[in-house]
Short mmCIF file of C-alpha atoms in Angstrom, two decimals:
data_model
loop_
_atom_site.label_atom_id
_atom_site.label_comp_id
_atom_site.label_asym_id
_atom_site.label_seq_id
_atom_site.Cartn_x
_atom_site.Cartn_y
_atom_site.Cartn_z
CA MET A 190 30.52 0.96 18.58
CA ARG A 191 26.99 2.13 17.82
CA PHE A 192 25.78 3.04 14.36
CA ILE A 193 23.07 5.67 14.19
CA ILE A 194 20.91 5.58 11.07
CA PRO A 195 19.56 9.03 10.18
CA ARG A 196 15.78 9.33 10.32
CA ARG A 197 15.61 10.51 6.73
CA THR A 198 17.48 7.41 5.58
CA SER A 199 15.17 5.09 7.50
CA LEU A 200 12.08 6.79 6.07
CA THR A 201 13.52 6.54 2.55
CA CYS A 202 14.24 2.81 2.99
CA SER A 203 10.76 2.25 4.35
CA TYR A 204 9.25 4.15 1.43
CA HIS A 205 11.21 2.10 -1.13
CA ALA A 206 10.32 -1.16 0.65
CA GLU A 207 6.63 -0.30 0.53
CA GLY A 208 6.99 0.62 -3.14
CA ILE A 209 8.61 -2.72 -3.92
CA LEU A 210 5.89 -4.61 -2.05
CA ASP A 211 3.25 -2.57 -3.82
CA GLY A 212 4.78 -3.41 -7.19
CA VAL A 213 5.01 -7.09 -6.34
CA GLY A 214 1.38 -7.06 -5.23
CA GLY A 215 0.26 -5.46 -8.50
CA ILE A 216 2.21 -7.94 -10.63
CA SER A 217 1.03 -10.94 -8.63
CA LYS A 218 -2.60 -9.78 -8.91
CA ARG A 219 -2.40 -9.54 -12.68
CA MET A 220 -0.67 -12.93 -12.85
CA LEU A 221 -3.46 -14.25 -10.64
CA LEU A 222 -6.05 -12.96 -13.11
CA TYR A 223 -4.35 -14.68 -16.04
CA LEU A 224 -3.79 -17.95 -14.15
CA ALA A 225 -7.42 -18.07 -12.98
CA GLY A 226 -8.50 -17.32 -16.55
CA ILE A 227 -6.21 -19.60 -18.55
CA GLY A 228 -5.77 -22.36 -15.95
CA PRO A 229 -9.05 -24.16 -16.80
CA ALA A 230 -8.01 -24.26 -20.46
CA VAL A 231 -4.74 -25.94 -19.47
CA ASN A 232 -6.65 -28.36 -17.25
CA SER A 233 -8.89 -29.28 -20.18
CA LEU A 234 -5.79 -30.54 -21.97
CA LEU A 235 -4.94 -32.74 -18.99
CA VAL A 236 -8.37 -34.30 -18.41
CA ARG A 237 -9.02 -37.73 -19.85
CA ARG A 238 -11.14 -37.41 -22.96
CA ASP A 239 -11.29 -40.52 -25.14
CA ALA A 240 -13.88 -42.48 -27.08
CA SER A 241 -14.57 -44.84 -24.16
CA ARG A 242 -15.23 -42.08 -21.69
CA ASP A 243 -17.74 -43.12 -19.02
CA ILE A 244 -18.26 -42.72 -15.30
CA THR A 245 -14.93 -44.41 -14.55
CA ALA A 246 -13.16 -41.63 -16.41
CA GLU A 247 -15.07 -39.07 -14.34
CA MET A 248 -13.93 -40.83 -11.15
CA ASN A 249 -10.29 -40.50 -12.22
CA PRO A 250 -10.08 -37.51 -14.60
CA TYR A 251 -6.32 -37.17 -14.15
CA ILE A 252 -3.78 -39.99 -14.43
CA GLY A 253 -0.09 -39.94 -13.45
CA TRP A 254 1.73 -36.77 -14.37
CA ARG A 255 -1.54 -35.12 -15.38
CA LEU A 256 -2.70 -35.20 -11.76
CA THR A 257 0.60 -33.67 -10.60
CA ALA A 258 0.34 -30.91 -13.21
CA ALA A 259 -3.26 -30.07 -12.26
CA GLN A 260 -2.38 -29.96 -8.56
CA SER A 261 0.63 -27.75 -9.31
CA LEU A 262 -1.57 -25.25 -11.15
CA THR A 263 -3.99 -25.06 -8.23
CA ALA A 264 -1.09 -24.69 -5.76
CA THR A 265 0.33 -21.85 -7.87
CA LEU A 266 -3.06 -20.12 -7.85
CA VAL A 267 -3.24 -20.35 -4.06
CA ALA A 268 0.36 -19.14 -3.72
CA LEU A 269 -0.27 -16.09 -5.93
CA SER A 270 -3.38 -15.28 -3.91
CA ILE A 271 -1.46 -15.41 -0.63
CA ILE A 272 1.41 -13.32 -2.06
CA THR A 273 -1.05 -10.69 -3.27
CA ILE A 274 -2.77 -10.55 0.11
CA LEU A 275 0.47 -10.34 2.13
CA THR A 276 2.00 -7.63 -0.06
CA SER A 277 -1.12 -5.47 -0.32
CA TRP A 278 -3.23 -5.70 2.81
CA ARG A 279 -1.39 -2.87 4.62
CA ASN A 280 -1.62 -0.40 1.74
CA GLY A 281 -5.19 0.66 2.43
CA PHE A 282 -6.72 -0.57 -0.82
CA LEU A 283 -9.67 -2.09 1.08
CA ASN A 284 -12.35 0.62 0.93
CA ARG A 285 -16.02 0.38 1.82
CA ASN A 286 -17.17 -1.07 -1.50
CA ARG A 287 -14.41 -3.66 -1.58
CA GLY A 288 -15.13 -4.55 2.04
CA VAL A 289 -18.82 -5.13 1.36
CA LEU A 290 -17.99 -7.40 -1.59
CA LEU A 291 -15.43 -9.32 0.49
CA VAL A 292 -17.83 -9.80 3.41
CA GLY A 293 -20.58 -10.96 1.06
CA GLY A 294 -18.21 -13.45 -0.51
CA LEU A 295 -17.02 -14.76 2.84
CA LEU A 296 -20.63 -15.28 3.91
CA PHE A 297 -21.21 -17.31 0.77
CA PHE A 298 -18.08 -19.43 1.19
CA ALA A 299 -18.75 -19.99 4.90
CA GLY A 300 -21.69 -22.28 4.12
CA PRO A 301 -19.70 -24.82 2.07
CA ILE A 302 -16.80 -24.77 4.53
CA ILE A 303 -19.05 -25.37 7.55
CA SER A 304 -20.98 -28.08 5.74
CA ALA A 305 -17.76 -29.76 4.58
CA ALA A 306 -16.34 -29.71 8.11
CA LEU A 307 -19.44 -31.55 9.33
CA ASP A 308 -19.57 -33.93 6.36
CA ALA A 309 -17.99 -37.27 7.22
CA PHE A 310 -17.69 -38.16 3.52
CA SER A 311 -15.85 -34.98 2.51
CA SER A 312 -12.23 -35.70 1.64
CA SER A 313 -10.83 -32.27 2.49
CA TRP A 314 -12.59 -29.02 3.31
CA GLN A 315 -9.30 -27.18 2.72
CA GLU A 316 -9.94 -27.39 -1.03
CA LEU A 317 -12.83 -24.98 -0.57
CA LEU A 318 -10.43 -22.24 0.54
CA THR A 319 -9.20 -21.62 -3.02
CA ALA A 320 -12.06 -19.37 -4.12
CA PRO A 321 -12.13 -17.27 -0.89
CA LEU A 322 -8.39 -16.67 -1.22
CA VAL A 323 -8.80 -15.55 -4.83
CA LEU A 324 -11.61 -13.16 -3.88
CA ALA A 325 -9.61 -11.78 -0.95
CA ALA A 326 -6.61 -11.22 -3.23
CA PHE A 327 -8.72 -9.26 -5.71
CA CYS A 328 -10.31 -7.15 -2.96
CA LEU A 329 -7.09 -6.45 -1.02
CA GLY A 330 -4.73 -6.17 -3.99
CA ARG A 331 -3.61 -3.11 -5.85
CA PRO A 332 -6.39 -1.67 -8.05
CA LEU A 333 -5.98 -2.41 -11.74
CA PRO A 334 -7.05 0.14 -14.37
CA LEU A 335 -10.37 -0.64 -15.98
CA LYS A 336 -8.95 -0.39 -19.49
CA ARG A 337 -6.22 -2.91 -18.71
CA THR A 338 -8.62 -5.28 -16.98
CA ILE A 339 -11.09 -5.28 -19.88
CA SER A 340 -8.23 -5.86 -22.31
CA ASP A 341 -6.93 -8.76 -20.20
CA VAL A 342 -10.39 -10.33 -19.95
CA ARG A 343 -10.82 -10.00 -23.72
CA ARG A 344 -7.49 -11.76 -24.31
CA ILE A 345 -8.41 -14.58 -21.95
CA ALA A 346 -11.78 -15.08 -23.66
CA ARG A 347 -10.10 -15.07 -27.08
CA ILE A 348 -7.85 -17.94 -26.01
CA TYR A 349 -10.92 -20.08 -25.42
CA ALA A 350 -12.59 -19.00 -28.66
CA TRP A 351 -9.67 -19.40 -31.03
CA GLY A 352 -8.24 -22.39 -29.16
CA SER A 353 -11.53 -24.25 -29.40
CA LEU A 354 -11.80 -23.51 -33.12
CA LEU A 355 -8.22 -24.64 -33.64
CA SER A 356 -8.92 -27.87 -31.78
CA ILE A 357 -11.63 -28.68 -34.35
CA ILE A 358 -8.96 -28.69 -37.06
CA VAL A 359 -6.19 -30.38 -35.08
CA ALA A 360 -8.18 -32.95 -33.08
CA PRO A 361 -11.89 -33.01 -33.97
CA ASP A 362 -12.53 -36.21 -31.99
CA TRP A 363 -11.12 -34.49 -28.92
CA ALA A 364 -12.88 -31.15 -29.50
CA PHE A 365 -16.44 -32.45 -29.65
CA GLU A 366 -18.53 -34.30 -27.12
CA GLN A 367 -18.09 -38.03 -27.57
CA LEU A 368 -21.26 -39.28 -29.23
CA THR A 369 -20.99 -42.86 -27.98
CA SER A 370 -20.58 -41.98 -24.32
CA ALA A 371 -23.18 -39.19 -24.48
CA ALA A 372 -25.76 -41.48 -26.07
CA HIS A 373 -24.95 -44.21 -23.56
CA LEU A 374 -25.63 -41.85 -20.67
CA GLY A 375 -28.79 -40.50 -22.29
CA ILE A 376 -27.49 -36.93 -22.66
CA TYR A 377 -26.77 -36.86 -26.39
CA ARG A 378 -27.75 -33.56 -28.04
CA ASP A 379 -27.24 -32.52 -31.66
CA TYR A 380 -29.63 -29.65 -32.32
CA LEU A 381 -27.76 -28.44 -35.42
CA GLY A 382 -27.88 -31.89 -37.03
CA LEU A 383 -24.16 -31.88 -37.87
CA GLY A 384 -23.61 -35.39 -36.57
CA VAL A 385 -20.56 -34.40 -34.52
CA GLY A 386 -22.18 -33.52 -31.21
CA ARG A 387 -21.55 -30.37 -29.19
CA LEU A 388 -18.27 -28.50 -29.03
CA ILE A 389 -16.31 -28.85 -25.77
CA GLY A 390 -13.06 -27.24 -26.89
CA PHE A 391 -10.84 -25.80 -24.17
CA THR A 392 -13.26 -26.68 -21.37
CA THR A 393 -14.72 -29.89 -19.98
CA HIS A 394 -18.37 -29.42 -21.00
CA PRO A 395 -20.32 -27.54 -23.70
CA ASN A 396 -22.37 -25.73 -21.05
CA LEU A 397 -19.10 -24.29 -19.70
CA LEU A 398 -17.67 -23.25 -23.05
CA GLY A 399 -20.98 -21.63 -24.05
CA PRO A 400 -20.98 -18.90 -21.36
CA VAL A 401 -17.30 -18.17 -22.04
CA ALA A 402 -18.10 -17.70 -25.74
CA ALA A 403 -21.11 -15.51 -24.88
CA ILE A 404 -18.96 -13.28 -22.67
CA SER A 405 -16.29 -13.12 -25.37
CA LEU A 406 -18.82 -12.07 -28.00
CA ALA A 407 -20.37 -9.47 -25.70
CA LEU A 408 -16.95 -8.00 -24.86
CA GLU A 409 -15.93 -7.81 -28.52
CA VAL A 410 -19.04 -5.94 -29.66
CA HIS A 411 -18.99 -3.59 -26.65
CA PRO A 412 -17.49 -0.18 -27.59
CA LEU A 413 -15.68 0.30 -24.26
CA PHE A 414 -11.90 0.32 -24.95
CA ARG A 415 -12.44 -1.66 -28.12
CA LEU A 416 -9.45 -2.47 -30.30
CA ARG A 417 -9.16 -2.75 -34.04
CA GLY A 418 -9.92 -6.17 -35.48
CA TRP A 419 -12.69 -6.92 -33.01
CA VAL A 420 -14.98 -8.15 -35.80
CA PHE A 421 -12.84 -11.24 -36.43
CA HIS A 422 -12.74 -12.10 -32.73
CA ALA A 423 -16.51 -11.59 -32.49
CA LEU A 424 -17.08 -13.96 -35.41
CA ALA A 425 -14.87 -16.58 -33.76
CA ALA A 426 -16.75 -16.28 -30.46
CA GLY A 427 -20.09 -16.48 -32.26
CA ALA A 428 -19.06 -19.64 -34.10
CA VAL A 429 -17.95 -21.29 -30.87
CA LEU A 430 -21.18 -20.26 -29.14
CA LEU A 431 -23.22 -21.78 -31.95
CA LEU A 432 -21.26 -25.05 -32.00
CA THR A 433 -21.59 -25.56 -28.24
CA GLN A 434 -25.36 -25.84 -28.76
CA SER A 435 -25.82 -24.59 -25.20
CA ARG A 436 -29.33 -23.20 -24.92
CA THR A 437 -28.55 -21.55 -21.59
CA ALA A 438 -25.60 -19.74 -23.17
CA TRP A 439 -27.80 -18.55 -26.04
CA ILE A 440 -30.21 -17.04 -23.53
CA CYS A 441 -27.28 -15.47 -21.70
CA LEU A 442 -26.10 -13.81 -24.91
CA ILE A 443 -29.54 -12.27 -25.41
CA ALA A 444 -29.39 -10.90 -21.87
CA LEU A 445 -25.86 -9.56 -22.33
CA LEU A 446 -26.71 -7.68 -25.52
CA TYR A 447 -30.03 -6.46 -24.11
CA PHE A 448 -28.54 -4.87 -21.03
CA GLN A 449 -25.61 -3.41 -22.89
CA ARG A 450 -27.99 -1.69 -25.28
CA VAL A 451 -30.88 -0.69 -23.05
CA HIS A 452 -29.52 -0.22 -19.54
CA ALA A 453 -26.52 1.83 -20.68
CA ARG A 454 -28.99 4.51 -21.77
CA GLN A 455 -30.49 4.82 -18.28
CA ARG A 456 -33.95 3.69 -19.48
CA HIS A 457 -34.18 0.56 -17.42
CA GLY A 458 -35.95 0.29 -14.08
CA ILE A 459 -36.99 -2.32 -11.56
CA PRO A 460 -40.35 -3.13 -13.25
CA LYS A 461 -38.66 -3.73 -16.59
CA PHE A 462 -35.99 -5.81 -14.89
CA ALA A 463 -38.63 -8.05 -13.28
CA LEU A 464 -40.48 -8.34 -16.60
CA PHE A 465 -37.26 -9.23 -18.40
CA MET A 466 -36.31 -11.92 -15.88
CA SER A 467 -39.80 -13.40 -16.11
CA CYS A 468 -39.58 -13.58 -19.89
CA VAL A 469 -36.12 -15.14 -19.64
CA SER A 470 -37.43 -17.75 -17.21
CA LEU A 471 -40.25 -18.67 -19.60
CA LEU A 472 -37.84 -18.77 -22.53
CA ALA A 473 -35.44 -20.98 -20.59
CA ALA A 474 -38.24 -23.39 -19.70
CA ALA A 475 -39.34 -23.49 -23.34
CA LEU A 476 -35.86 -24.15 -24.67
CA LEU A 477 -35.24 -26.86 -22.10
CA MET A 478 -38.14 -28.86 -23.51
CA ASP A 479 -36.04 -30.23 -26.35
CA ASN A 480 -37.82 -28.58 -29.26
CA LYS A 481 -40.99 -30.74 -29.11
CA THR A 482 -43.35 -27.90 -29.87
CA GLN A 483 -46.22 -30.05 -30.99
CA MET A 484 -46.12 -32.07 -27.78
CA LEU A 485 -45.83 -28.86 -25.81
CA LEU A 486 -48.99 -27.45 -27.37
CA ALA A 487 -50.97 -30.69 -27.22
CA GLY A 488 -50.10 -31.70 -23.69
CA PRO A 489 -46.75 -30.85 -22.12
CA MET A 490 -46.96 -33.42 -19.35
CA ILE A 491 -47.61 -36.37 -21.66
CA ASP A 492 -44.02 -36.76 -22.80
CA GLY A 493 -41.68 -37.90 -20.04
CA GLU A 494 -38.69 -35.85 -21.21
CA ILE A 495 -40.75 -32.66 -21.42
CA GLY A 496 -42.43 -33.26 -18.09
CA THR A 497 -39.10 -33.61 -16.32
CA LEU A 498 -37.36 -30.72 -18.15
CA ASN A 499 -34.74 -33.08 -19.61
CA GLY A 500 -34.42 -34.87 -16.28
CA ARG A 501 -33.79 -31.78 -14.18
CA THR A 502 -36.74 -32.41 -11.90
CA LEU A 503 -35.13 -35.73 -10.88
CA ALA A 504 -32.08 -33.87 -9.63
CA TRP A 505 -34.29 -31.32 -7.88
CA ASN A 506 -36.07 -34.11 -6.00
CA TYR A 507 -32.80 -35.49 -4.66
CA ALA A 508 -31.65 -32.02 -3.58
CA MET A 509 -34.91 -31.33 -1.75
CA ALA A 510 -34.76 -34.74 -0.06
CA GLU A 511 -31.33 -33.91 1.34
CA LEU A 512 -32.58 -30.51 2.48
CA ARG A 513 -35.42 -32.11 4.42
CA GLN A 514 -32.99 -34.46 6.16
CA ASN A 515 -30.39 -31.75 6.97
CA PRO A 516 -32.14 -28.36 6.78
CA LEU A 517 -29.41 -26.33 8.47
CA THR A 518 -26.17 -27.50 6.83
CA GLY A 519 -27.37 -29.78 4.01
CA TYR A 520 -25.78 -33.00 2.83
CA GLY A 521 -22.34 -31.53 2.21
CA PRO A 522 -20.16 -30.68 -0.81
CA THR A 523 -20.19 -34.32 -1.95
CA LEU A 524 -23.82 -34.04 -3.07
CA PHE A 525 -24.14 -35.53 -6.58
CA SER A 526 -20.53 -36.70 -6.46
CA ILE A 527 -19.56 -40.05 -7.95
CA ASP A 528 -19.86 -41.81 -4.60
CA TYR A 529 -23.26 -40.21 -3.97
CA ARG A 530 -24.58 -41.31 -7.35
CA MET A 531 -23.33 -44.87 -6.91
CA GLU A 532 -24.41 -45.30 -3.28
CA VAL A 533 -27.60 -43.22 -3.04
CA MET A 534 -29.03 -42.99 -6.55
CA ARG A 535 -27.77 -46.43 -7.71
CA ASP A 536 -29.49 -46.11 -11.06
CA PRO A 537 -26.93 -46.14 -13.92
CA SER A 538 -29.34 -44.13 -16.08
CA LEU A 539 -29.04 -41.25 -13.56
CA PHE A 540 -25.24 -41.18 -13.36
CA TRP A 541 -25.22 -38.14 -15.65
CA VAL A 542 -26.70 -36.04 -12.81
CA GLY A 543 -23.62 -34.25 -11.53
CA GLN A 544 -25.47 -31.25 -10.08
CA ALA A 545 -28.97 -30.07 -9.23
CA HIS A 546 -29.15 -27.94 -12.40
CA ASN A 547 -30.37 -25.06 -10.27
CA GLN A 548 -28.07 -23.03 -8.03
CA ALA A 549 -30.65 -22.38 -5.32
CA LEU A 550 -31.60 -26.05 -5.00
CA GLN A 551 -27.97 -27.13 -5.25
CA THR A 552 -27.02 -24.81 -2.39
CA LEU A 553 -30.01 -25.80 -0.28
CA GLY A 554 -29.36 -29.51 -0.76
CA ALA A 555 -25.60 -29.33 -0.26
CA TYR A 556 -25.19 -26.53 2.32
CA GLY A 557 -28.65 -26.03 3.79
CA ILE A 558 -30.19 -22.78 4.95
CA ILE A 559 -26.81 -21.40 6.06
CA GLY A 560 -25.39 -21.75 2.58
CA PHE A 561 -28.54 -20.37 0.96
CA ILE A 562 -28.38 -17.19 3.07
CA GLY A 563 -24.78 -16.71 1.98
CA LEU A 564 -25.69 -17.32 -1.67
CA ILE A 565 -28.46 -14.70 -1.63
CA SER A 566 -26.20 -12.22 0.18
CA PHE A 567 -23.34 -12.58 -2.28
CA LEU A 568 -25.54 -12.42 -5.37
CA SER A 569 -27.32 -9.35 -3.99
CA VAL A 570 -24.03 -7.57 -3.25
CA MET A 571 -22.66 -8.22 -6.74
CA LEU A 572 -25.95 -7.18 -8.38
CA VAL A 573 -26.20 -3.92 -6.41
CA HIS A 574 -22.57 -2.99 -7.11
CA SER A 575 -22.92 -3.74 -10.82
CA LYS A 576 -26.12 -1.67 -10.97
CA ARG A 577 -24.33 1.33 -9.45
CA LEU A 578 -21.42 0.94 -11.88
CA SER A 579 -23.47 0.34 -15.01
CA ARG A 580 -22.80 3.86 -16.30
CA GLU A 581 -19.02 3.45 -16.02
CA THR A 582 -19.09 0.25 -18.07
CA GLY A 583 -21.93 0.97 -20.47
CA GLY A 584 -24.15 -1.69 -18.91
CA LEU A 585 -21.47 -4.40 -19.25
CA LEU A 586 -21.20 -5.24 -15.55
CA LEU A 587 -24.92 -5.47 -15.02
CA ALA A 588 -25.21 -7.70 -18.07
CA LEU A 589 -22.61 -10.07 -16.60
CA GLN A 590 -24.48 -10.26 -13.31
CA VAL A 591 -27.75 -10.99 -15.08
CA MET A 592 -25.96 -13.75 -16.98
CA ILE A 593 -24.98 -15.33 -13.65
CA LEU A 594 -28.60 -15.16 -12.49
CA ILE A 595 -29.82 -16.79 -15.71
CA ARG A 596 -27.28 -19.58 -15.38
CA CYS A 597 -28.44 -20.09 -11.80
CA LEU A 598 -31.86 -21.05 -13.17
CA THR A 599 -30.66 -24.07 -15.14
CA GLU A 600 -27.10 -24.74 -13.92
CA SER A 601 -24.97 -24.44 -10.77
CA PRO A 602 -22.40 -21.80 -11.81
CA MET A 603 -21.26 -21.11 -8.22
CA GLU A 604 -20.49 -24.73 -7.42
CA ARG A 605 -17.22 -26.69 -7.69
CA LEU A 606 -14.95 -23.76 -6.86
CA GLY A 607 -12.33 -25.86 -5.09
CA GLY A 608 -9.75 -25.71 -7.86
CA LEU A 609 -9.02 -24.27 -11.28
CA SER A 610 -12.48 -24.73 -12.75
CA CYS A 611 -14.42 -22.82 -15.39
CA ASN A 612 -16.93 -21.72 -12.77
CA LEU A 613 -14.17 -20.13 -10.70
CA MET A 614 -12.70 -18.58 -13.85
CA LEU A 615 -15.98 -16.90 -14.80
CA LEU A 616 -16.44 -15.56 -11.27
CA ALA A 617 -12.83 -14.34 -11.06
CA LEU A 618 -13.15 -12.41 -14.34
CA ASN A 619 -16.35 -10.87 -13.04
CA TRP A 620 -14.73 -9.87 -9.73
CA ALA A 621 -11.78 -8.27 -11.55
CA LEU A 622 -14.06 -6.18 -13.77
CA LEU A 623 -16.27 -5.18 -10.84
CA LEU A 624 -13.37 -3.98 -8.67
CA SER A 625 -11.64 -2.17 -11.54
CA ALA A 626 -14.85 -0.34 -12.39
CA GLN A 627 -15.16 0.80 -8.76
CA GLU A 628 -11.71 2.40 -8.95
CA HIS A 629 -12.51 3.91 -12.35
CA ARG A 630 -15.37 5.94 -10.87
CA PRO A 631 -14.42 9.60 -10.18
CA PRO A 632 -14.29 10.66 -6.50
CA GLY A 633 -17.68 11.69 -5.12
CA ASP A 634 -19.53 10.34 -8.13
CA GLU A 635 -21.15 7.51 -6.15
CA ALA A 636 -23.13 9.83 -3.93
CA SER A 637 -24.32 11.95 -6.83
CA LEU A 638 -25.35 8.87 -8.76
CA SER A 639 -27.33 7.31 -5.93
CA SER A 640 -29.14 10.57 -5.16
CA ALA A 641 -29.77 11.71 -8.72
CA PRO A 642 -33.35 11.47 -10.01
CA ALA A 643 -34.32 9.50 -13.06
CA THR A 644 -33.20 11.20 -16.25
CA SER A 645 -35.88 12.62 -18.52
CA GLY A 646 -36.17 14.74 -21.60
CA THR A 647 -34.59 17.95 -20.20
CA ASP A 648 -31.32 16.27 -19.31
CA GLY A 649 -31.04 14.09 -22.42
CA SER A 650 -27.86 15.91 -23.44
CA ALA A 651 -26.25 15.12 -20.11
CA ARG A 652 -27.22 11.48 -20.52
CA ARG A 653 -25.63 11.40 -23.97
CA MET A 654 -22.48 13.03 -22.60
CA SER A 655 -22.18 10.44 -19.82
CA ALA A 656 -22.71 7.63 -22.32
CA ALA A 657 -20.04 9.10 -24.56
CA ALA A 658 -17.66 9.49 -21.64
CA CYS A 659 -17.67 5.76 -20.95
CA ARG A 660 -16.66 5.02 -24.53
CA ALA A 661 -12.96 5.43 -25.10
CA PRO A 662 -11.75 6.30 -28.60
CA VAL A 663 -10.88 3.34 -30.76
CA SER A 664 -7.22 2.56 -30.43
CA HIS A 665 -5.18 1.83 -33.55
CA ALA A 666 -2.96 -0.66 -31.78
CA PRO A 667 -2.99 -4.16 -33.27
CA ALA A 668 -5.57 -6.52 -31.75
#
């Protein structure tokens, strides 16, 4: 006996099945955003952080059940990424802009994967697939509204700000950088003179908490979809930023506020951008000289710490040495790992060097020319997209991209993306905002924006109207 299903019934079932998959994809993508954002904070609670912390603790940051919990969080992140991709890739969300961002990201991640596959000392190149899966999930997943995404990113940043302040009250010895271990490794800094060191809070390093606090402060003061009570959250983020004593993060905050204020008014061009980046570079070099102004004026190369930019030039030399030996693929992802420092560097006074403290040199030394081409491609794609979408976000996206470029001068913010790390978290939040802003743009607005001439005095009213359009009215919902 044959059963014949009417065509209308089959189409209805297919429609409902696609709707269910679409809903699952949207939920999983938002869960992915929160897990990528909050996961590093949870990991910071699992990492060993005691008074006797030294290089042995860095070799084994997780012990027993802590290791299982950290691995479970990373596995959940990968699973959510795969679910989002499988439930969304057939729905046609991948447009031209998303495709360009995805291709640029895959070019960047190809360098580390190829170098890891050729590196005999690499434990597992599969770990490097975490970040590409997260990016693919964001690009292929259901678009999230810009208002919701900004609200979610604000909530995630507030967790780090308020959680870090709470940790000062609950466990001050845990919240601040251990003075004994920092002084032993020669990296002790206490610019505020409080005698407690720098605030680590819900991260694993002050230079990671600093950028998070800078982003949180910039998001709170930005008028786009701002909620009531933002002043208190801004004060909390500012306090955390100050206590981290991260000079790079302080420079990033200046850049964030500058581009939000100036570029949102369409008065910023390429010459001013180059001038700004040059000034930031000089300011970063000055701040990295450890406040020895008199030595700087008398003879900057006399003092050893000034001449090496707090030891950064030592790391640069090792990265360039590895590039000369392996110009195409570099040393591999284990550059500046514990084993590398113990076997190649061998000097206990240099065991604090966990990275090249410059993204370009880190990529060249670890992944060679192939990785460097991918790095430049990905950074260029994100910068161009954020420039085109600066009007929709009041300069917020461009400010975030400039912050990444500034961090690339003194840190390696696009390194160590193999698990739930703060670097991956900051990139994931940036990707989510970038993709949501692309969907927020009205149809056909991209062509008009790219072909429109520079605004001048006659169209000042239109410029003010566009600036007002990107500012939503203040909601009276509780913060």
